[in-house]
Each structure stands twice: as structure tokens, then as C-alpha cells.
């Protein structure tokens, strides 16, 4: 039953139109907010990379990134290499999922480093040496979508505000026009 404006108060000069409010705002402190950082690195490993990147500069850049990530529980990584319609996920568990950098010991890092630097597309599929963007981009979308859904299930509906970064390295346009 309180009014912010009362006409009877205008007879008194100056008119008082100020309001005072009191209340509480409940939120976690800025030092309590955890925002995971999830990095997915996708690198073209098709045969054309031996021509356009003969020194393996892109692979070395990935290794440098892996070596320089902060050693924190909330930083996760997944490395995906693609050639043609073949994708390979270089995770410690062998699964298509983000893994905390804290879960990698020095031996695990060395194995991942060697797998990135020496990757060749498996199998003898006819298109394994072509460059396809649709398949790896679809895989990236599916992985992030699944990660968001799984995290929400584990946190029982709580907001999961992870920051996803995708690094997509290729040597040019896809072998087949995929504009559509």
C-alpha cells in the first residue's frame, strides 16, 4: 500500500521523489564460479598436408598448445585428426570425449605428442587422402552437443557454462565442393 508518487506531496517544496530499497541478492562469489574450458583441436591429416605443410608446422603447433595448457582441473582437451571421411580421436581413454589436462601424466603427454606428429589415416578407403569438412564438422557438433547434455545430466539440470573453443586446421578447400 505504498505509492511512489503522491500528489499531496507536491504542495511541499521541494517535492520528495526519492525511494529507498533494501534487499539481498544471492549469488555465488566471483571466486566461486567455475567455468570449464574445453578445447577441441581438429587437424586435417590428409595426404595433401605433406605438400602444403611438409615440415609438420600445424602438428607442432598442436603439440606446443598441449605443452603450454595450464595444468588445471577445469581445462579439458580433445584432439581429432581427419582425412577423407575418416576421423580419429586421440584421447587418453580412446573415447570421443574431453579429458582434463590434469589426467595426463608425462607418459600420456608423450604418447599424445607422438600420435599427433606421426598420424596417418588408417585403412585403405578410396577417399582417405581427400579433404572433407562435412564429416569432421558434424563430429565436432555432435561431441559438443553430447558433452553439454551429459554435463547437464550429471549436474542435474544446473547451468553448465563451459566455454568451448574449436581449433580447425586444414590446408585449404575440401576436395569436393561442399558449399551446400
JSON list of C-alpha atoms in Angstrom, two decimals:
[
{"chain": "A", "resi": 1, "resn": "UNK", "atom": "CA", "xyz": [0.00, 0.00, 0.00]},
{"chain": "A", "resi": 2, "resn": "UNK", "atom": "CA", "xyz": [2.86, 2.35, -0.64]},
{"chain": "A", "resi": 3, "resn": "UNK", "atom": "CA", "xyz": [2.84, 4.72, -3.60]},
{"chain": "A", "resi": 4, "resn": "UNK", "atom": "CA", "xyz": [5.98, 6.09, -5.18]},
{"chain": "A", "resi": 5, "resn": "UNK", "atom": "CA", "xyz": [4.15, 9.21, -6.28]},
{"chain": "A", "resi": 6, "resn": "UNK", "atom": "CA", "xyz": [1.75, 11.08, -4.04]},
{"chain": "A", "resi": 7, "resn": "UNK", "atom": "CA", "xyz": [0.15, 14.27, -5.47]},
{"chain": "A", "resi": 8, "resn": "UNK", "atom": "CA", "xyz": [-0.32, 15.67, -1.98]},
{"chain": "A", "resi": 9, "resn": "UNK", "atom": "CA", "xyz": [3.46, 15.82, -1.55]},
{"chain": "A", "resi": 10, "resn": "UNK", "atom": "CA", "xyz": [3.87, 18.38, -4.39]},
{"chain": "A", "resi": 11, "resn": "UNK", "atom": "CA", "xyz": [2.49, 21.19, -2.26]},
{"chain": "A", "resi": 12, "resn": "UNK", "atom": "CA", "xyz": [5.60, 20.97, -0.16]},
{"chain": "A", "resi": 13, "resn": "UNK", "atom": "CA", "xyz": [8.64, 22.38, -1.94]},
{"chain": "A", "resi": 14, "resn": "UNK", "atom": "CA", "xyz": [10.93, 20.65, -2.78]},
{"chain": "A", "resi": 15, "resn": "UNK", "atom": "CA", "xyz": [8.91, 17.57, -3.71]},
{"chain": "A", "resi": 16, "resn": "UNK", "atom": "CA", "xyz": [10.47, 14.39, -2.38]},
{"chain": "A", "resi": 17, "resn": "UNK", "atom": "CA", "xyz": [10.53, 11.68, -5.04]},
{"chain": "A", "resi": 18, "resn": "UNK", "atom": "CA", "xyz": [13.36, 9.55, -3.73]},
{"chain": "A", "resi": 19, "resn": "UNK", "atom": "CA", "xyz": [12.95, 5.91, -2.92]},
{"chain": "A", "resi": 20, "resn": "UNK", "atom": "CA", "xyz": [14.98, 3.73, -0.63]},
{"chain": "A", "resi": 21, "resn": "UNK", "atom": "CA", "xyz": [15.05, -0.04, -1.10]},
{"chain": "A", "resi": 22, "resn": "UNK", "atom": "CA", "xyz": [16.72, -2.75, 0.91]},
{"chain": "A", "resi": 23, "resn": "UNK", "atom": "CA", "xyz": [17.20, -6.38, -0.03]},
{"chain": "A", "resi": 24, "resn": "UNK", "atom": "CA", "xyz": [19.56, -9.27, -0.55]},
{"chain": "A", "resi": 25, "resn": "UNK", "atom": "CA", "xyz": [20.98, -10.59, -3.79]},
{"chain": "A", "resi": 26, "resn": "UNK", "atom": "CA", "xyz": [22.02, -14.21, -3.53]},
{"chain": "A", "resi": 27, "resn": "UNK", "atom": "CA", "xyz": [24.68, -15.39, -5.96]},
{"chain": "A", "resi": 28, "resn": "UNK", "atom": "CA", "xyz": [27.99, -17.21, -5.68]},
{"chain": "A", "resi": 29, "resn": "UNK", "atom": "CA", "xyz": [31.04, -15.01, -5.33]},
{"chain": "A", "resi": 30, "resn": "UNK", "atom": "CA", "xyz": [33.21, -14.42, -8.38]},
{"chain": "A", "resi": 31, "resn": "UNK", "atom": "CA", "xyz": [35.90, -16.65, -6.86]},
{"chain": "A", "resi": 32, "resn": "UNK", "atom": "CA", "xyz": [33.37, -19.49, -6.53]},
{"chain": "A", "resi": 33, "resn": "UNK", "atom": "CA", "xyz": [32.21, -19.58, -10.15]},
{"chain": "A", "resi": 34, "resn": "UNK", "atom": "CA", "xyz": [33.83, -22.42, -12.07]},
{"chain": "A", "resi": 35, "resn": "UNK", "atom": "CA", "xyz": [33.75, -22.13, -15.84]},
{"chain": "A", "resi": 36, "resn": "UNK", "atom": "CA", "xyz": [35.36, -25.10, -17.53]},
{"chain": "A", "resi": 37, "resn": "UNK", "atom": "CA", "xyz": [37.38, -24.51, -20.68]},
{"chain": "A", "resi": 38, "resn": "UNK", "atom": "CA", "xyz": [37.04, -27.29, -23.24]},
{"chain": "A", "resi": 39, "resn": "UNK", "atom": "CA", "xyz": [39.29, -27.23, -26.29]},
{"chain": "A", "resi": 40, "resn": "UNK", "atom": "CA", "xyz": [38.74, -29.38, -29.35]},
{"chain": "A", "resi": 41, "resn": "UNK", "atom": "CA", "xyz": [41.58, -29.37, -31.88]},
{"chain": "A", "resi": 42, "resn": "UNK", "atom": "CA", "xyz": [40.69, -30.75, -35.32]},
{"chain": "A", "resi": 43, "resn": "UNK", "atom": "CA", "xyz": [43.55, -31.14, -37.77]},
{"chain": "A", "resi": 44, "resn": "UNK", "atom": "CA", "xyz": [43.49, -32.17, -41.41]},
{"chain": "A", "resi": 45, "resn": "UNK", "atom": "CA", "xyz": [45.74, -35.23, -41.77]},
{"chain": "A", "resi": 46, "resn": "UNK", "atom": "CA", "xyz": [45.08, -35.86, -45.47]},
{"chain": "A", "resi": 47, "resn": "UNK", "atom": "CA", "xyz": [47.90, -36.60, -47.84]},
{"chain": "A", "resi": 48, "resn": "UNK", "atom": "CA", "xyz": [47.87, -33.05, -49.23]},
{"chain": "A", "resi": 49, "resn": "UNK", "atom": "CA", "xyz": [49.31, -31.85, -45.93]},
{"chain": "A", "resi": 50, "resn": "UNK", "atom": "CA", "xyz": [52.64, -33.45, -46.91]},
{"chain": "A", "resi": 51, "resn": "UNK", "atom": "CA", "xyz": [52.76, -30.97, -49.80]},
{"chain": "A", "resi": 52, "resn": "UNK", "atom": "CA", "xyz": [51.33, -27.84, -48.15]},
{"chain": "A", "resi": 53, "resn": "UNK", "atom": "CA", "xyz": [52.90, -28.43, -44.73]},
{"chain": "A", "resi": 54, "resn": "UNK", "atom": "CA", "xyz": [55.94, -30.70, -45.32]},
{"chain": "A", "resi": 55, "resn": "UNK", "atom": "CA", "xyz": [57.60, -29.70, -42.04]},
{"chain": "A", "resi": 56, "resn": "UNK", "atom": "CA", "xyz": [54.54, -30.52, -39.92]},
{"chain": "A", "resi": 57, "resn": "UNK", "atom": "CA", "xyz": [54.16, -26.95, -38.65]},
{"chain": "A", "resi": 58, "resn": "UNK", "atom": "CA", "xyz": [50.47, -27.44, -37.83]},
{"chain": "A", "resi": 59, "resn": "UNK", "atom": "CA", "xyz": [51.14, -30.63, -35.88]},
{"chain": "A", "resi": 60, "resn": "UNK", "atom": "CA", "xyz": [53.93, -28.90, -33.97]},
{"chain": "A", "resi": 61, "resn": "UNK", "atom": "CA", "xyz": [51.57, -26.02, -33.18]},
{"chain": "A", "resi": 62, "resn": "UNK", "atom": "CA", "xyz": [49.13, -28.51, -31.64]},
{"chain": "A", "resi": 63, "resn": "UNK", "atom": "CA", "xyz": [51.93, -30.09, -29.61]},
{"chain": "A", "resi": 64, "resn": "UNK", "atom": "CA", "xyz": [53.05, -26.63, -28.43]},
{"chain": "A", "resi": 65, "resn": "UNK", "atom": "CA", "xyz": [49.47, -25.85, -27.39]},
{"chain": "A", "resi": 66, "resn": "UNK", "atom": "CA", "xyz": [49.22, -29.12, -25.47]},
{"chain": "A", "resi": 67, "resn": "UNK", "atom": "CA", "xyz": [52.54, -28.44, -23.74]},
{"chain": "A", "resi": 68, "resn": "UNK", "atom": "CA", "xyz": [51.51, -24.94, -22.71]},
{"chain": "A", "resi": 69, "resn": "UNK", "atom": "CA", "xyz": [47.98, -25.51, -21.43]},
{"chain": "A", "resi": 70, "resn": "UNK", "atom": "CA", "xyz": [47.54, -24.53, -17.79]},
{"chain": "A", "resi": 71, "resn": "UNK", "atom": "CA", "xyz": [47.60, -27.56, -15.51]},
{"chain": "A", "resi": 72, "resn": "UNK", "atom": "CA", "xyz": [44.15, -27.03, -14.02]},
{"chain": "A", "resi": 73, "resn": "UNK", "atom": "CA", "xyz": [41.28, -29.43, -13.43]},
{"chain": "A", "resi": 74, "resn": "UNK", "atom": "CA", "xyz": [38.82, -27.25, -15.38]},
{"chain": "A", "resi": 75, "resn": "UNK", "atom": "CA", "xyz": [40.86, -27.25, -18.61]},
{"chain": "A", "resi": 76, "resn": "UNK", "atom": "CA", "xyz": [39.99, -30.14, -20.92]},
{"chain": "A", "resi": 77, "resn": "UNK", "atom": "CA", "xyz": [41.18, -31.15, -24.36]},
{"chain": "A", "resi": 78, "resn": "UNK", "atom": "CA", "xyz": [40.23, -33.46, -27.22]},
{"chain": "A", "resi": 79, "resn": "UNK", "atom": "CA", "xyz": [42.34, -33.88, -30.36]},
{"chain": "A", "resi": 80, "resn": "UNK", "atom": "CA", "xyz": [40.66, -35.01, -33.55]},
{"chain": "A", "resi": 81, "resn": "UNK", "atom": "CA", "xyz": [42.52, -35.76, -36.78]},
{"chain": "A", "resi": 82, "resn": "UNK", "atom": "CA", "xyz": [40.66, -36.22, -40.04]},
{"chain": "A", "resi": 83, "resn": "UNK", "atom": "CA", "xyz": [41.44, -37.45, -43.54]},
{"chain": "A", "resi": 84, "resn": "UNK", "atom": "CA", "xyz": [38.67, -38.00, -46.05]},
{"chain": "A", "resi": 85, "resn": "UNK", "atom": "CA", "xyz": [35.67, -39.32, -44.17]},
{"chain": "A", "resi": 86, "resn": "UNK", "atom": "CA", "xyz": [37.89, -40.89, -41.50]},
{"chain": "A", "resi": 87, "resn": "UNK", "atom": "CA", "xyz": [38.20, -39.22, -38.12]},
{"chain": "A", "resi": 88, "resn": "UNK", "atom": "CA", "xyz": [40.46, -40.34, -35.31]},
{"chain": "A", "resi": 89, "resn": "UNK", "atom": "CA", "xyz": [40.18, -39.15, -31.72]},
{"chain": "A", "resi": 90, "resn": "UNK", "atom": "CA", "xyz": [43.46, -39.03, -29.84]},
{"chain": "A", "resi": 91, "resn": "UNK", "atom": "CA", "xyz": [42.22, -39.18, -26.27]},
{"chain": "A", "resi": 92, "resn": "UNK", "atom": "CA", "xyz": [43.79, -40.97, -23.35]},
{"chain": "A", "resi": 93, "resn": "UNK", "atom": "CA", "xyz": [40.69, -43.13, -22.90]},
{"chain": "A", "resi": 94, "resn": "UNK", "atom": "CA", "xyz": [40.25, -43.73, -26.64]},
{"chain": "A", "resi": 95, "resn": "UNK", "atom": "CA", "xyz": [36.75, -42.25, -26.41]},
{"chain": "A", "resi": 96, "resn": "UNK", "atom": "CA", "xyz": [35.29, -39.22, -28.17]},
{"chain": "A", "resi": 97, "resn": "UNK", "atom": "CA", "xyz": [35.24, -37.06, -25.04]},
{"chain": "A", "resi": 98, "resn": "UNK", "atom": "CA", "xyz": [37.01, -34.14, -23.45]},
{"chain": "A", "resi": 99, "resn": "UNK", "atom": "CA", "xyz": [39.61, -35.08, -20.83]},
{"chain": "A", "resi": 100, "resn": "UNK", "atom": "CA", "xyz": [41.09, -32.85, -18.16]},
{"chain": "A", "resi": 101, "resn": "UNK", "atom": "CA", "xyz": [44.72, -31.95, -18.77]},
{"chain": "A", "resi": 102, "resn": "UNK", "atom": "CA", "xyz": [45.33, -32.92, -15.13]},
{"chain": "A", "resi": 103, "resn": "UNK", "atom": "CA", "xyz": [44.57, -36.55, -16.05]},
{"chain": "A", "resi": 104, "resn": "UNK", "atom": "CA", "xyz": [47.58, -36.69, -18.40]},
{"chain": "A", "resi": 105, "resn": "UNK", "atom": "CA", "xyz": [50.88, -37.65, -16.82]},
{"chain": "A", "resi": 106, "resn": "UNK", "atom": "CA", "xyz": [54.15, -37.10, -18.68]},
{"chain": "A", "resi": 107, "resn": "UNK", "atom": "CA", "xyz": [53.95, -40.51, -20.38]},
{"chain": "A", "resi": 108, "resn": "UNK", "atom": "CA", "xyz": [50.41, -39.79, -21.60]},
{"chain": "A", "resi": 109, "resn": "UNK", "atom": "CA", "xyz": [51.54, -36.42, -22.96]},
{"chain": "A", "resi": 110, "resn": "UNK", "atom": "CA", "xyz": [54.46, -38.03, -24.78]},
{"chain": "A", "resi": 111, "resn": "UNK", "atom": "CA", "xyz": [52.16, -40.62, -26.38]},
{"chain": "A", "resi": 112, "resn": "UNK", "atom": "CA", "xyz": [49.69, -37.94, -27.47]},
{"chain": "A", "resi": 113, "resn": "UNK", "atom": "CA", "xyz": [52.52, -35.79, -28.84]},
{"chain": "A", "resi": 114, "resn": "UNK", "atom": "CA", "xyz": [53.86, -38.70, -30.94]},
{"chain": "A", "resi": 115, "resn": "UNK", "atom": "CA", "xyz": [50.39, -39.63, -32.19]},
{"chain": "A", "resi": 116, "resn": "UNK", "atom": "CA", "xyz": [49.77, -36.05, -33.37]},
{"chain": "A", "resi": 117, "resn": "UNK", "atom": "CA", "xyz": [53.17, -35.73, -35.05]},
{"chain": "A", "resi": 118, "resn": "UNK", "atom": "CA", "xyz": [53.05, -39.14, -36.75]},
{"chain": "A", "resi": 119, "resn": "UNK", "atom": "CA", "xyz": [49.37, -39.65, -37.62]},
{"chain": "A", "resi": 120, "resn": "UNK", "atom": "CA", "xyz": [48.42, -41.35, -40.87]},
{"chain": "A", "resi": 121, "resn": "UNK", "atom": "CA", "xyz": [44.87, -42.17, -41.90]},
{"chain": "A", "resi": 122, "resn": "UNK", "atom": "CA", "xyz": [44.09, -45.83, -41.18]},
{"chain": "A", "resi": 123, "resn": "UNK", "atom": "CA", "xyz": [42.58, -48.26, -43.67]},
{"chain": "A", "resi": 124, "resn": "UNK", "atom": "CA", "xyz": [42.54, -48.35, -47.43]},
{"chain": "A", "resi": 125, "resn": "UNK", "atom": "CA", "xyz": [39.39, -46.39, -48.15]},
{"chain": "A", "resi": 126, "resn": "UNK", "atom": "CA", "xyz": [39.37, -44.68, -51.52]},
{"chain": "A", "resi": 127, "resn": "UNK", "atom": "CA", "xyz": [38.77, -41.21, -50.09]},
{"chain": "A", "resi": 128, "resn": "UNK", "atom": "CA", "xyz": [41.10, -41.33, -47.10]},
{"chain": "A", "resi": 129, "resn": "UNK", "atom": "CA", "xyz": [43.51, -38.97, -48.79]},
{"chain": "A", "resi": 130, "resn": "UNK", "atom": "CA", "xyz": [40.87, -36.38, -49.64]},
{"chain": "A", "resi": 131, "resn": "UNK", "atom": "CA", "xyz": [39.83, -33.39, -47.55]},
{"chain": "A", "resi": 132, "resn": "UNK", "atom": "CA", "xyz": [36.28, -33.47, -46.23]},
{"chain": "A", "resi": 133, "resn": "UNK", "atom": "CA", "xyz": [34.92, -30.74, -43.95]},
{"chain": "A", "resi": 134, "resn": "UNK", "atom": "CA", "xyz": [31.35, -32.01, -43.53]},
{"chain": "A", "resi": 135, "resn": "UNK", "atom": "CA", "xyz": [32.27, -35.17, -41.58]},
{"chain": "A", "resi": 136, "resn": "UNK", "atom": "CA", "xyz": [34.68, -33.55, -39.09]},
{"chain": "A", "resi": 137, "resn": "UNK", "atom": "CA", "xyz": [32.40, -30.54, -38.55]},
{"chain": "A", "resi": 138, "resn": "UNK", "atom": "CA", "xyz": [29.45, -32.89, -37.96]},
{"chain": "A", "resi": 139, "resn": "UNK", "atom": "CA", "xyz": [31.57, -34.86, -35.48]},
{"chain": "A", "resi": 140, "resn": "UNK", "atom": "CA", "xyz": [32.59, -31.65, -33.68]},
{"chain": "A", "resi": 141, "resn": "UNK", "atom": "CA", "xyz": [28.96, -30.55, -33.39]},
{"chain": "A", "resi": 142, "resn": "UNK", "atom": "CA", "xyz": [27.91, -33.98, -32.07]},
{"chain": "A", "resi": 143, "resn": "UNK", "atom": "CA", "xyz": [30.73, -34.09, -29.49]},
{"chain": "A", "resi": 144, "resn": "UNK", "atom": "CA", "xyz": [29.96, -30.64, -28.08]},
{"chain": "A", "resi": 145, "resn": "UNK", "atom": "CA", "xyz": [26.22, -31.33, -28.09]},
{"chain": "A", "resi": 146, "resn": "UNK", "atom": "CA", "xyz": [26.72, -34.64, -26.26]},
{"chain": "A", "resi": 147, "resn": "UNK", "atom": "CA", "xyz": [29.12, -33.04, -23.77]},
{"chain": "A", "resi": 148, "resn": "UNK", "atom": "CA", "xyz": [26.61, -30.32, -22.90]},
{"chain": "A", "resi": 149, "resn": "UNK", "atom": "CA", "xyz": [23.81, -32.88, -22.48]},
{"chain": "A", "resi": 150, "resn": "UNK", "atom": "CA", "xyz": [25.92, -35.25, -20.36]},
{"chain": "A", "resi": 151, "resn": "UNK", "atom": "CA", "xyz": [27.17, -32.43, -18.15]},
{"chain": "A", "resi": 152, "resn": "UNK", "atom": "CA", "xyz": [23.63, -31.23, -17.52]},
{"chain": "A", "resi": 153, "resn": "UNK", "atom": "CA", "xyz": [22.58, -34.76, -16.60]},
{"chain": "A", "resi": 154, "resn": "UNK", "atom": "CA", "xyz": [25.48, -35.12, -14.18]},
{"chain": "A", "resi": 155, "resn": "UNK", "atom": "CA", "xyz": [24.76, -31.72, -12.64]},
{"chain": "A", "resi": 156, "resn": "UNK", "atom": "CA", "xyz": [21.00, -32.45, -12.53]},
{"chain": "A", "resi": 157, "resn": "UNK", "atom": "CA", "xyz": [19.83, -29.54, -14.64]},
{"chain": "A", "resi": 158, "resn": "UNK", "atom": "CA", "xyz": [22.21, -26.93, -13.28]},
{"chain": "A", "resi": 159, "resn": "UNK", "atom": "CA", "xyz": [23.51, -24.49, -15.83]},
{"chain": "A", "resi": 160, "resn": "UNK", "atom": "CA", "xyz": [26.79, -25.67, -17.32]},
{"chain": "A", "resi": 161, "resn": "UNK", "atom": "CA", "xyz": [28.58, -22.71, -18.73]},
{"chain": "A", "resi": 162, "resn": "UNK", "atom": "CA", "xyz": [31.65, -24.31, -20.19]},
{"chain": "A", "resi": 163, "resn": "UNK", "atom": "CA", "xyz": [33.50, -22.31, -22.78]},
{"chain": "A", "resi": 164, "resn": "UNK", "atom": "CA", "xyz": [34.16, -24.38, -25.88]},
{"chain": "A", "resi": 165, "resn": "UNK", "atom": "CA", "xyz": [36.99, -23.49, -28.23]},
{"chain": "A", "resi": 166, "resn": "UNK", "atom": "CA", "xyz": [37.38, -25.28, -31.55]},
{"chain": "A", "resi": 167, "resn": "UNK", "atom": "CA", "xyz": [40.64, -25.02, -33.46]},
{"chain": "A", "resi": 168, "resn": "UNK", "atom": "CA", "xyz": [40.17, -26.28, -37.01]},
{"chain": "A", "resi": 169, "resn": "UNK", "atom": "CA", "xyz": [43.38, -26.67, -39.03]},
{"chain": "A", "resi": 170, "resn": "UNK", "atom": "CA", "xyz": [43.34, -27.53, -42.72]},
{"chain": "A", "resi": 171, "resn": "UNK", "atom": "CA", "xyz": [45.33, -26.75, -45.82]},
{"chain": "A", "resi": 172, "resn": "UNK", "atom": "CA", "xyz": [42.56, -25.33, -47.91]},
{"chain": "A", "resi": 173, "resn": "UNK", "atom": "CA", "xyz": [39.26, -26.12, -49.51]},
{"chain": "A", "resi": 174, "resn": "UNK", "atom": "CA", "xyz": [37.60, -29.54, -49.42]},
{"chain": "A", "resi": 175, "resn": "UNK", "atom": "CA", "xyz": [38.37, -31.95, -52.25]},
{"chain": "A", "resi": 176, "resn": "UNK", "atom": "CA", "xyz": [34.70, -31.91, -53.33]},
{"chain": "A", "resi": 177, "resn": "UNK", "atom": "CA", "xyz": [32.69, -28.70, -53.38]},
{"chain": "A", "resi": 178, "resn": "UNK", "atom": "CA", "xyz": [30.58, -28.82, -50.21]},
{"chain": "A", "resi": 179, "resn": "UNK", "atom": "CA", "xyz": [29.05, -25.33, -50.31]},
{"chain": "A", "resi": 180, "resn": "UNK", "atom": "CA", "xyz": [25.53, -26.73, -49.95]}
]
